[in-house]
Coordinates of C-alpha atoms in Angstrom, one line a residue:
Chain A
M11 CA -7.1 7.9 28.1
M12 CA -5.9 8.1 31.6
M13 CA -4.2 4.8 31.4
M14 CA -2.4 5.9 28.3
N15 CA -1.1 8.9 30.0
G16 CA 0.1 6.9 32.9
E17 CA 2.0 4.6 30.6
A18 CA 3.4 7.5 28.7
T19 CA 4.8 9.0 31.8
E20 CA 6.3 5.7 32.7
A21 CA 7.8 5.6 29.3
E22 CA 9.3 9.0 29.9
L23 CA 10.7 7.9 33.2
F24 CA 12.1 4.9 31.8
L25 CA 13.9 6.8 29.1
N26 CA 15.2 9.5 31.3
C27 CA 16.3 7.8 34.4
A28 CA 18.9 5.1 34.3
D29 CA 18.6 3.9 37.8
M30 CA 15.5 1.8 37.6
S31 CA 15.5 -1.7 38.6
V32 CA 15.2 -4.5 36.2
L33 CA 11.6 -5.1 37.3
E34 CA 10.5 -1.6 36.7
R35 CA 12.1 -1.7 33.3
Q36 CA 10.3 -4.8 32.4
R37 CA 7.0 -3.3 33.5
A38 CA 7.7 -0.2 31.4
Q39 CA 8.5 -2.4 28.5
L40 CA 5.3 -4.2 28.8
N41 CA 3.5 -1.0 28.9
Y42 CA 4.9 -0.1 25.6
H43 CA 2.5 -2.6 24.0
H44 CA -0.3 -0.1 24.3
L45 CA 1.4 3.0 23.0
P46 CA 0.9 4.0 19.4
G47 CA 3.5 3.3 16.7
F48 CA 6.9 4.6 17.3
F49 CA 7.7 5.2 13.7
S50 CA 5.4 7.4 11.9
N51 CA 4.5 6.7 8.3
S52 CA 5.5 10.1 7.1
S53 CA 9.1 9.9 7.9
T54 CA 11.6 9.3 5.2
I55 CA 15.2 9.0 5.1
N56 CA 16.6 11.8 2.9
G57 CA 13.9 14.4 2.8
G58 CA 11.5 12.5 0.7
E59 CA 11.4 14.4 -2.6
I60 CA 10.7 12.2 -5.5
D61 CA 14.0 13.1 -7.1
D62 CA 16.1 12.5 -4.1
G63 CA 16.7 10.0 -1.5
F64 CA 17.6 6.5 -2.1
L65 CA 14.8 4.0 -2.1
A66 CA 12.7 6.3 0.2
S67 CA 11.6 8.2 -2.8
A68 CA 10.4 5.1 -4.5
G69 CA 7.8 5.2 -1.8
L70 CA 5.9 2.0 -1.4
D71 CA 6.9 0.0 1.6
L72 CA 10.4 1.1 1.9
P73 CA 10.1 3.2 5.1
E74 CA 9.2 -0.1 6.7
I75 CA 12.7 -1.4 6.2
Y76 CA 14.4 1.5 7.6
G77 CA 12.4 3.0 10.3
E78 CA 9.4 1.0 11.3
V79 CA 8.7 -2.0 13.3
H80 CA 6.4 -4.2 11.3
G81 CA 2.7 -4.3 11.5
D82 CA 2.2 -5.8 14.9
A83 CA 4.8 -3.8 16.7
R84 CA 5.1 -5.1 20.1
I85 CA 7.2 -2.4 21.4
S86 CA 6.6 1.1 20.3
V87 CA 7.0 4.5 21.8
S88 CA 4.9 7.4 20.7
P89 CA 7.1 10.3 19.7
G90 CA 4.6 12.8 20.8
N91 CA 4.8 11.7 24.4
I92 CA 8.5 12.0 24.9
T93 CA 9.4 15.4 24.0
N94 CA 10.9 17.0 27.1
E95 CA 14.3 18.5 27.2
S96 CA 16.1 15.9 29.2
G97 CA 14.8 13.2 26.9
N98 CA 16.2 15.1 24.0
S99 CA 19.6 15.6 25.6
K100 CA 19.8 12.0 26.4
K101 CA 19.1 11.1 22.9
R102 CA 21.8 13.4 21.6
K103 CA 24.3 12.0 23.9
F104 CA 24.1 8.7 22.2
G105 CA 23.7 10.2 18.8
C106 CA 27.0 8.7 17.7
V107 CA 27.3 8.7 14.0
D108 CA 30.6 7.4 13.0
T109 CA 31.9 9.3 10.0
E110 CA 32.3 6.1 8.1
T111 CA 29.1 4.5 9.3
K112 CA 26.3 5.2 6.9
V113 CA 22.8 6.0 7.8
F114 CA 21.7 2.5 6.7
N115 CA 24.0 0.7 9.1
E116 CA 22.6 2.6 12.0
K117 CA 19.1 1.9 11.2
K118 CA 19.9 -1.7 10.6
K119 CA 21.4 -2.1 14.0
M120 CA 18.4 -0.4 15.4
M121 CA 16.1 -2.8 13.5
M122 CA 18.2 -5.6 14.8
M123 CA 17.7 -4.5 18.4
D124 CA 14.1 -4.0 17.8
R125 CA 13.7 -7.4 16.4
E126 CA 15.6 -8.9 19.2
V127 CA 13.4 -7.2 21.6
E128 CA 10.3 -8.6 19.9
V129 CA 11.8 -12.1 20.1
E130 CA 12.5 -11.5 23.7
E131 CA 8.9 -10.7 24.4
E132 CA 8.0 -14.1 23.2
E133 CA 10.5 -15.7 25.6
E134 CA 10.3 -15.3 29.3
K135 CA 10.6 -11.8 30.6
S136 CA 13.3 -12.7 33.0
K137 CA 15.7 -13.2 30.3
I138 CA 15.8 -9.5 29.5
T139 CA 18.9 -8.2 31.0
E140 CA 19.6 -4.8 32.3
Q141 CA 22.1 -4.2 29.6
S142 CA 20.1 -5.2 26.7
T143 CA 17.2 -3.0 27.6
K144 CA 19.5 -0.1 28.1
S145 CA 20.9 -0.6 24.7
I146 CA 17.5 -0.9 23.2
M147 CA 16.6 2.4 24.6
K148 CA 19.7 3.9 23.2
M149 CA 18.9 2.6 19.8
K150 CA 15.4 3.9 20.0
N151 CA 16.5 7.3 21.1
K152 CA 18.9 7.5 18.3
A153 CA 16.4 6.3 15.8
K154 CA 13.9 8.8 16.9
K155 CA 16.3 11.6 16.7
E156 CA 17.0 10.5 13.1
Q157 CA 13.3 10.5 12.4
N158 CA 12.7 13.9 13.9
S159 CA 15.6 15.6 12.3
C160 CA 14.9 14.2 8.9
S161 CA 18.5 13.4 8.5
N162 CA 20.4 14.3 5.4
D163 CA 24.1 14.3 5.0
S164 CA 24.8 17.9 6.1
S165 CA 23.0 17.7 9.4
K166 CA 24.7 14.4 10.0
V167 CA 28.0 16.0 9.6
T168 CA 27.4 18.7 12.1
K169 CA 26.1 16.3 14.6
D170 CA 29.2 14.2 14.2
S171 CA 31.4 16.8 15.5
Q172 CA 29.6 17.1 18.7
R173 CA 29.3 13.5 19.7
T174 CA 31.1 10.3 20.5
D175 CA 31.8 8.5 17.4
Y176 CA 30.8 4.9 18.0
I177 CA 27.6 3.1 18.4
H178 CA 26.8 1.5 21.7
V179 CA 25.7 -2.0 21.0
R180 CA 25.2 -4.5 23.7
A181 CA 24.8 -8.1 23.1
R182 CA 21.9 -10.1 24.2
R183 CA 22.3 -12.6 27.0
G184 CA 23.9 -15.8 25.8
Q185 CA 25.2 -14.3 22.6
A186 CA 28.7 -13.8 21.6
T187 CA 29.9 -10.3 22.3
D188 CA 32.4 -10.4 19.5
S189 CA 32.2 -7.3 17.4
H190 CA 32.5 -9.5 14.4
S191 CA 29.5 -11.6 15.3
I192 CA 27.5 -8.5 16.1
A193 CA 28.3 -7.1 12.7
E194 CA 27.5 -10.5 11.1
R195 CA 24.1 -10.4 12.8
A196 CA 23.5 -6.9 11.6
R197 CA 24.3 -8.1 8.1
R198 CA 22.0 -11.0 8.3
E199 CA 19.2 -8.8 9.6
K200 CA 19.8 -6.6 6.6
I201 CA 19.5 -9.5 4.2
S202 CA 16.3 -10.7 5.8
E203 CA 14.9 -7.2 5.5
R204 CA 15.7 -7.2 1.8
M205 CA 14.1 -10.6 1.5
K206 CA 10.9 -9.2 3.1
F207 CA 10.9 -6.2 0.8
L208 CA 11.5 -8.5 -2.1
Q209 CA 8.5 -10.6 -1.2
D210 CA 6.3 -7.6 -1.2
L211 CA 7.7 -6.5 -4.5
V212 CA 7.9 -9.7 -6.5
P213 CA 4.7 -11.7 -6.6
G214 CA 5.0 -15.3 -5.4
C215 CA 8.2 -15.8 -3.6
E216 CA 7.1 -16.5 -0.1
K217 CA 9.0 -19.7 0.3
I218 CA 12.4 -18.4 -0.6
T219 CA 15.2 -18.9 1.9
G220 CA 18.8 -18.0 1.5
K221 CA 20.7 -15.6 -0.5
A222 CA 21.0 -17.7 -3.6
G223 CA 17.2 -18.2 -3.8
M224 CA 16.6 -14.5 -3.3
L225 CA 19.1 -13.6 -5.9
D226 CA 17.5 -16.1 -8.3
E227 CA 14.1 -14.5 -7.8
I228 CA 15.5 -11.0 -8.3
I229 CA 17.3 -12.1 -11.5
N230 CA 14.2 -13.7 -12.9
Y231 CA 12.1 -10.8 -12.2
V232 CA 14.5 -8.2 -13.6
Q233 CA 14.9 -10.3 -16.7
S234 CA 11.2 -10.7 -17.2
L235 CA 10.6 -7.0 -16.7
Q236 CA 13.3 -6.1 -19.1
R237 CA 11.8 -8.5 -21.7
Q238 CA 8.4 -7.0 -21.2
V239 CA 9.8 -3.5 -21.8
E240 CA 11.4 -4.8 -25.0
F241 CA 8.2 -6.4 -26.1
L242 CA 6.1 -3.4 -25.3
S243 CA 8.3 -1.1 -27.1
M244 CA 8.1 -3.3 -30.2
K245 CA 4.4 -3.3 -30.0
L246 CA 4.3 0.4 -29.7
A247 CA 6.6 0.7 -32.6
T248 CA 4.3 -1.4 -34.8
V249 CA 1.3 0.5 -33.8
S250 CA 2.4 4.0 -34.6
P251 CA 4.0 5.1 -37.9
R252 CA 5.5 8.0 -36.2
L253 CA 7.0 8.3 -32.8
D254 CA 4.0 9.8 -31.2
F255 CA 1.0 8.3 -29.6
N256 CA -2.6 9.4 -29.2
I257 CA -2.1 10.6 -25.8
D258 CA -2.9 14.1 -24.6
D259 CA -3.1 15.3 -21.1
I260 CA -6.3 13.6 -20.3
F261 CA -5.1 10.2 -21.1
A262 CA -1.7 10.8 -19.5
K263 CA -3.6 11.2 -16.2
E264 CA -5.4 8.0 -16.8
V265 CA -2.3 6.2 -17.6
V266 CA -0.9 7.3 -14.3
S267 CA -3.8 6.5 -12.1
A268 CA -4.6 3.2 -13.7
P269 CA -3.3 0.6 -11.2
M270 CA -2.5 -2.1 -13.7
M271 CA -0.4 -4.3 -11.6
N272 CA -3.1 -4.9 -9.0
L273 CA -6.5 -4.0 -10.2
P274 CA -9.6 -3.7 -8.2
N275 CA -12.1 -6.2 -9.4
T276 CA -15.1 -4.1 -8.8
V277 CA -16.1 -0.7 -9.7
M278 CA -14.8 1.7 -7.1
P279 CA -17.1 4.0 -5.3
P280 CA -16.4 7.7 -6.0
H281 CA -14.6 8.4 -2.7
M282 CA -12.2 5.6 -3.3
M283 CA -11.5 6.9 -6.8
V284 CA -10.5 10.2 -5.4
N285 CA -8.2 8.6 -2.9
S286 CA -6.4 6.6 -5.6
G287 CA -5.5 9.6 -7.6
Y288 CA -8.2 10.1 -10.2
P289 CA -8.8 13.7 -11.1
H290 CA -11.6 15.1 -9.1
D291 CA -13.8 16.4 -11.9
M292 CA -13.8 13.0 -13.5
V293 CA -15.0 11.4 -10.3
N294 CA -17.8 13.9 -10.0
S295 CA -19.1 13.4 -13.5
G296 CA -20.1 10.0 -12.5
Y297 CA -17.3 8.4 -14.4
V298 CA -17.2 5.1 -12.8
H299 CA -17.3 3.0 -15.9
F300 CA -13.6 3.3 -16.4
N301 CA -12.6 0.5 -14.1
P302 CA -14.0 -2.5 -16.0
M303 CA -12.2 -1.4 -19.0
Q304 CA -8.9 -1.3 -17.1
Q305 CA -9.7 -4.7 -15.7
V306 CA -10.2 -6.0 -19.2
V307 CA -7.0 -4.6 -20.3
T308 CA -4.8 -6.6 -18.0
S309 CA -5.7 -10.0 -19.4
S310 CA -3.1 -11.7 -21.5
D311 CA -3.6 -9.9 -24.7
P312 CA -4.8 -6.4 -24.3
L313 CA -5.7 -5.9 -27.9
A314 CA -8.1 -8.8 -28.1
C315 CA -10.4 -7.1 -25.6
F316 CA -11.2 -4.3 -27.8
N317 CA -12.4 -6.3 -30.7
N318 CA -15.9 -6.6 -29.5
G319 CA -18.3 -3.8 -30.1
Q320 CA -19.5 -3.6 -26.6
S321 CA -16.2 -2.3 -25.2
A322 CA -16.0 0.2 -28.0
T323 CA -19.3 1.7 -27.3
M324 CA -18.6 1.8 -23.6
W325 CA -15.4 3.5 -24.3
D326 CA -17.1 5.9 -26.6
S327 CA -19.7 7.1 -24.1
D328 CA -17.0 7.4 -21.5
V329 CA -14.8 9.5 -23.7
Q330 CA -17.8 11.8 -24.3
N331 CA -18.2 12.1 -20.6
L332 CA -14.5 12.9 -20.1
Y333 CA -14.4 15.5 -22.7
S334 CA -17.6 17.2 -21.6
S335 CA -16.6 17.2 -18.0
L336 CA -13.3 18.8 -18.7
G337 CA -14.9 21.4 -20.8
V338 CA -13.1 20.5 -24.0
Chain B
M19 CA 0.4 3.7 -3.7
N20 CA 0.4 7.4 -4.2
T21 CA 4.1 7.7 -4.6
Y22 CA 4.0 5.0 -7.2
N23 CA 1.5 7.0 -9.1
M24 CA 3.7 10.0 -8.9
V25 CA 6.5 8.0 -10.3
K26 CA 4.4 6.9 -13.2
Q27 CA 3.3 10.5 -13.8
E28 CA 6.9 11.8 -13.8
F29 CA 7.8 9.0 -16.1
I30 CA 5.2 9.5 -18.7
K31 CA 5.8 13.2 -18.8
K32 CA 9.4 12.7 -19.5
W33 CA 8.8 9.9 -21.9
I34 CA 6.5 12.0 -24.1
T35 CA 9.0 14.8 -24.1
T36 CA 11.8 12.6 -25.0
L37 CA 9.8 10.9 -27.7
H38 CA 9.0 14.2 -29.3
M39 CA 12.6 15.2 -29.2
L40 CA 13.6 12.1 -30.9
D41 CA 10.8 12.3 -33.4
S42 CA 11.8 15.7 -34.5
S43 CA 15.4 14.9 -34.9
V44 CA 15.4 11.7 -36.9
E45 CA 14.4 11.5 -40.5
H46 CA 11.3 9.6 -41.5
P47 CA 10.4 7.0 -42.5
L48 CA 11.9 4.7 -40.0
N49 CA 11.5 1.0 -40.1
V50 CA 10.0 -1.0 -37.3
T51 CA 13.3 -1.9 -35.7
E52 CA 14.5 1.7 -35.7
R53 CA 11.2 2.8 -34.2
K54 CA 11.4 0.1 -31.5
N55 CA 14.9 1.2 -30.6
A56 CA 13.9 4.8 -30.4
I57 CA 10.9 3.9 -28.2
R58 CA 13.0 1.7 -26.0
L59 CA 15.7 4.4 -25.8
S60 CA 13.4 7.2 -24.9
S61 CA 11.6 5.0 -22.4
D62 CA 14.9 4.1 -20.7
I63 CA 16.1 7.7 -20.6
A64 CA 12.8 8.8 -19.2
M65 CA 12.9 6.2 -16.5
A66 CA 16.5 7.1 -15.6
A67 CA 15.5 10.8 -15.6
T68 CA 12.6 10.2 -13.3
R69 CA 15.1 8.7 -10.9
S70 CA 17.2 11.8 -11.4
G71 CA 20.5 10.2 -11.1
A72 CA 20.3 9.5 -7.5
T73 CA 21.1 5.9 -8.1
I74 CA 23.9 4.2 -9.9
W75 CA 21.6 2.3 -12.3
S76 CA 20.0 5.5 -13.5
R77 CA 23.2 7.2 -14.2
A78 CA 24.6 4.2 -15.9
L79 CA 21.5 3.9 -18.0
I80 CA 21.9 7.6 -19.1
S81 CA 25.5 7.3 -20.0
R82 CA 24.8 4.0 -21.8
T83 CA 22.2 5.7 -24.0
R84 CA 24.3 8.7 -24.6
K85 CA 26.2 7.0 -27.4
Y86 CA 23.0 6.3 -29.3
T87 CA 21.7 9.7 -29.7
T88 CA 22.9 13.2 -30.0
T89 CA 19.7 15.1 -29.3
C90 CA 19.3 13.7 -25.9
K91 CA 22.8 14.7 -24.9
P92 CA 22.0 18.0 -23.3
V93 CA 19.4 16.3 -21.2
A94 CA 21.7 13.6 -20.3
H95 CA 24.5 16.0 -19.3
R96 CA 22.1 18.0 -17.2
I97 CA 21.0 15.0 -15.3
L98 CA 24.5 13.7 -14.8
K99 CA 25.7 17.0 -13.5
K100 CA 22.9 17.2 -11.0
A101 CA 23.6 13.7 -9.9
R102 CA 27.3 14.5 -9.4
N103 CA 26.5 17.4 -7.2
R104 CA 23.9 15.5 -5.1
M105 CA 25.1 12.0 -4.5
K106 CA 28.1 11.0 -2.5
N107 CA 30.0 8.0 -3.2
R108 CA 28.2 5.2 -1.5
C109 CA 29.7 2.0 -2.7
T110 CA 33.3 1.9 -1.7
T111 CA 33.6 -1.3 0.3
I112 CA 34.8 -4.5 -1.3
T113 CA 33.3 -7.8 -0.5
R114 CA 35.3 -10.6 0.9
N115 CA 33.5 -13.6 -0.4
G116 CA 35.1 -17.0 0.0
I117 CA 34.4 -19.2 -3.0
F118 CA 33.2 -22.5 -1.6
G119 CA 29.9 -24.3 -2.6
A120 CA 27.0 -22.2 -1.6
K121 CA 29.1 -19.1 -1.7
M122 CA 30.1 -20.1 -5.3
R123 CA 26.4 -20.2 -6.2
V124 CA 25.7 -16.8 -4.7
R125 CA 28.7 -15.4 -6.4
K126 CA 27.7 -16.7 -9.8
R127 CA 24.3 -15.2 -9.4
T128 CA 25.7 -11.9 -8.2
E129 CA 27.7 -11.7 -11.3
L130 CA 24.7 -12.4 -13.4
L131 CA 22.7 -9.7 -11.6
K132 CA 25.5 -7.3 -12.1
S133 CA 25.3 -7.8 -15.8
L134 CA 21.5 -7.3 -15.7
V135 CA 21.4 -4.1 -13.7
P136 CA 22.8 -1.1 -15.5
G137 CA 25.9 0.0 -13.7
G138 CA 26.0 -3.1 -11.7
E139 CA 29.5 -4.0 -12.6
L140 CA 30.7 -0.9 -10.8
I141 CA 29.2 -1.9 -7.5
Y142 CA 31.5 -4.0 -5.3
D143 CA 29.3 -4.1 -2.2
K144 CA 26.8 -7.0 -2.5
D145 CA 24.4 -5.4 -0.1
Y146 CA 24.4 -2.2 -2.1
L147 CA 23.9 -4.1 -5.3
I148 CA 20.8 -5.7 -4.0
R149 CA 19.5 -2.4 -2.8
E150 CA 20.1 -0.9 -6.2
T151 CA 18.4 -3.8 -7.8
L152 CA 15.3 -3.5 -5.7
D153 CA 15.1 0.2 -6.5
Y154 CA 15.6 -0.6 -10.2
I155 CA 12.8 -3.1 -10.1
V156 CA 10.4 -0.6 -8.8
Y157 CA 11.1 1.7 -11.7
L158 CA 11.0 -1.1 -14.2
Q159 CA 7.6 -2.0 -12.9
A160 CA 6.5 1.6 -13.4
Q161 CA 7.9 1.6 -16.9
V162 CA 6.1 -1.6 -17.8
D163 CA 2.9 -0.4 -16.3
V164 CA 2.9 2.8 -18.3
M165 CA 3.9 1.3 -21.5
R166 CA 1.3 -1.3 -21.3
T167 CA -1.4 1.2 -20.6
V168 CA -0.2 3.5 -23.3
A169 CA -0.3 0.6 -25.8
A170 CA -3.8 -0.3 -24.8
I171 CA -5.2 3.3 -24.8
D172 CA -3.4 4.0 -28.1
S173 CA -4.9 1.0 -29.8
V174 CA -8.3 1.8 -28.6
T175 CA -8.3 5.4 -29.7
R176 CA -7.0 4.3 -33.1
D177 CA -9.9 2.0 -33.4
L178 CA -12.3 4.8 -32.8
S179 CA -10.7 7.4 -35.0

């Protein structure tokens, strides 16, 4: 869209040229509303393998904490639009990773600035000072550089040697400029990020405020999960005389792709089944009966569901389908 | 959700391997408690192995289980060695909590959490503890999911055969 290109150019200008007036800056910032998300979903912190990378490899919503502005991002810059050389050099100038500062701290500060920017958008625009916008851009540049370079420790070390080694953080208008209070604010932002993640993870803790409540929820959940593991291993122990189970490869796949924690209540159409990880041949063989069985299983006592003959016959025909489709 | 499935896939592969290892090394018959312990142990090792020692809780779990079994020792050693090469020391800061009122409550709960999460006692930084815990929760969920499904499938197939 032409409009988009115009805005993108403005964004570029904004980033590259520091001499704009406050008014132009504000306009450019407003224009950011229309640009696509700054933080792409595919970025991870430490390279993204399942065996590596802290919390990022657990997948789920964790990239949101570190790199993304949440859902309704009000300010976002498309990485694709800002790729010229001068932009890059400006980014690197503020690259600034303190050798003691960890990656997390950086991103938290960036998140803090982003959040503050969002809040500012709600307030009047005239409150955005020259300084704060400048610092926001610095943060964004730095964050984008992190994203693009897929930072791991080795690359961080090499960059360290080339740059200034402190983070430029400017205070908002009306806020204390004490380094302590800025750090405090960063920590508080961190905590609220964790809270958000916790709310996603643990069912039913939307009304929790404060550290003690959050810790309470976490403790309860961990205890309940550990107790469940204990109980389930006891059940498995009673079920099998030896330490093996009737699982071969076929069922291992089923175990994996059965989303027990949040089940779809209806039978999924085949294309959805492919998307959620079912093996393809199974989908093609018209094997859509499996879901109701899974749904049944998550009720309070899994064993009770298989006492009636109807489930058994359904399972039987499905097993036949499975085996035939896989050529066994 | 796809990475969650991958986690579960890794976990179940490792779990089955560990179970077979344990199964071949102990003498039968085992009573129920011994079986339960073996299942729990193998499941914990598998969960920690899936995390591959990139977190403190996973390594603590592995070293905790090391004293219960000799067969899993080579596996445990391998994982710990890989972890040592890969992970830098992240938790070096010491918190400066004052102990008054609300802070007392938080502190008490933090202590409790430290006792729950494997390796939590070694973490001084509260932020880091919470981060570790959230990671641990994800993997616990995967573990529970898989075990529950296995139990269900297993019981069904036994009914049929």
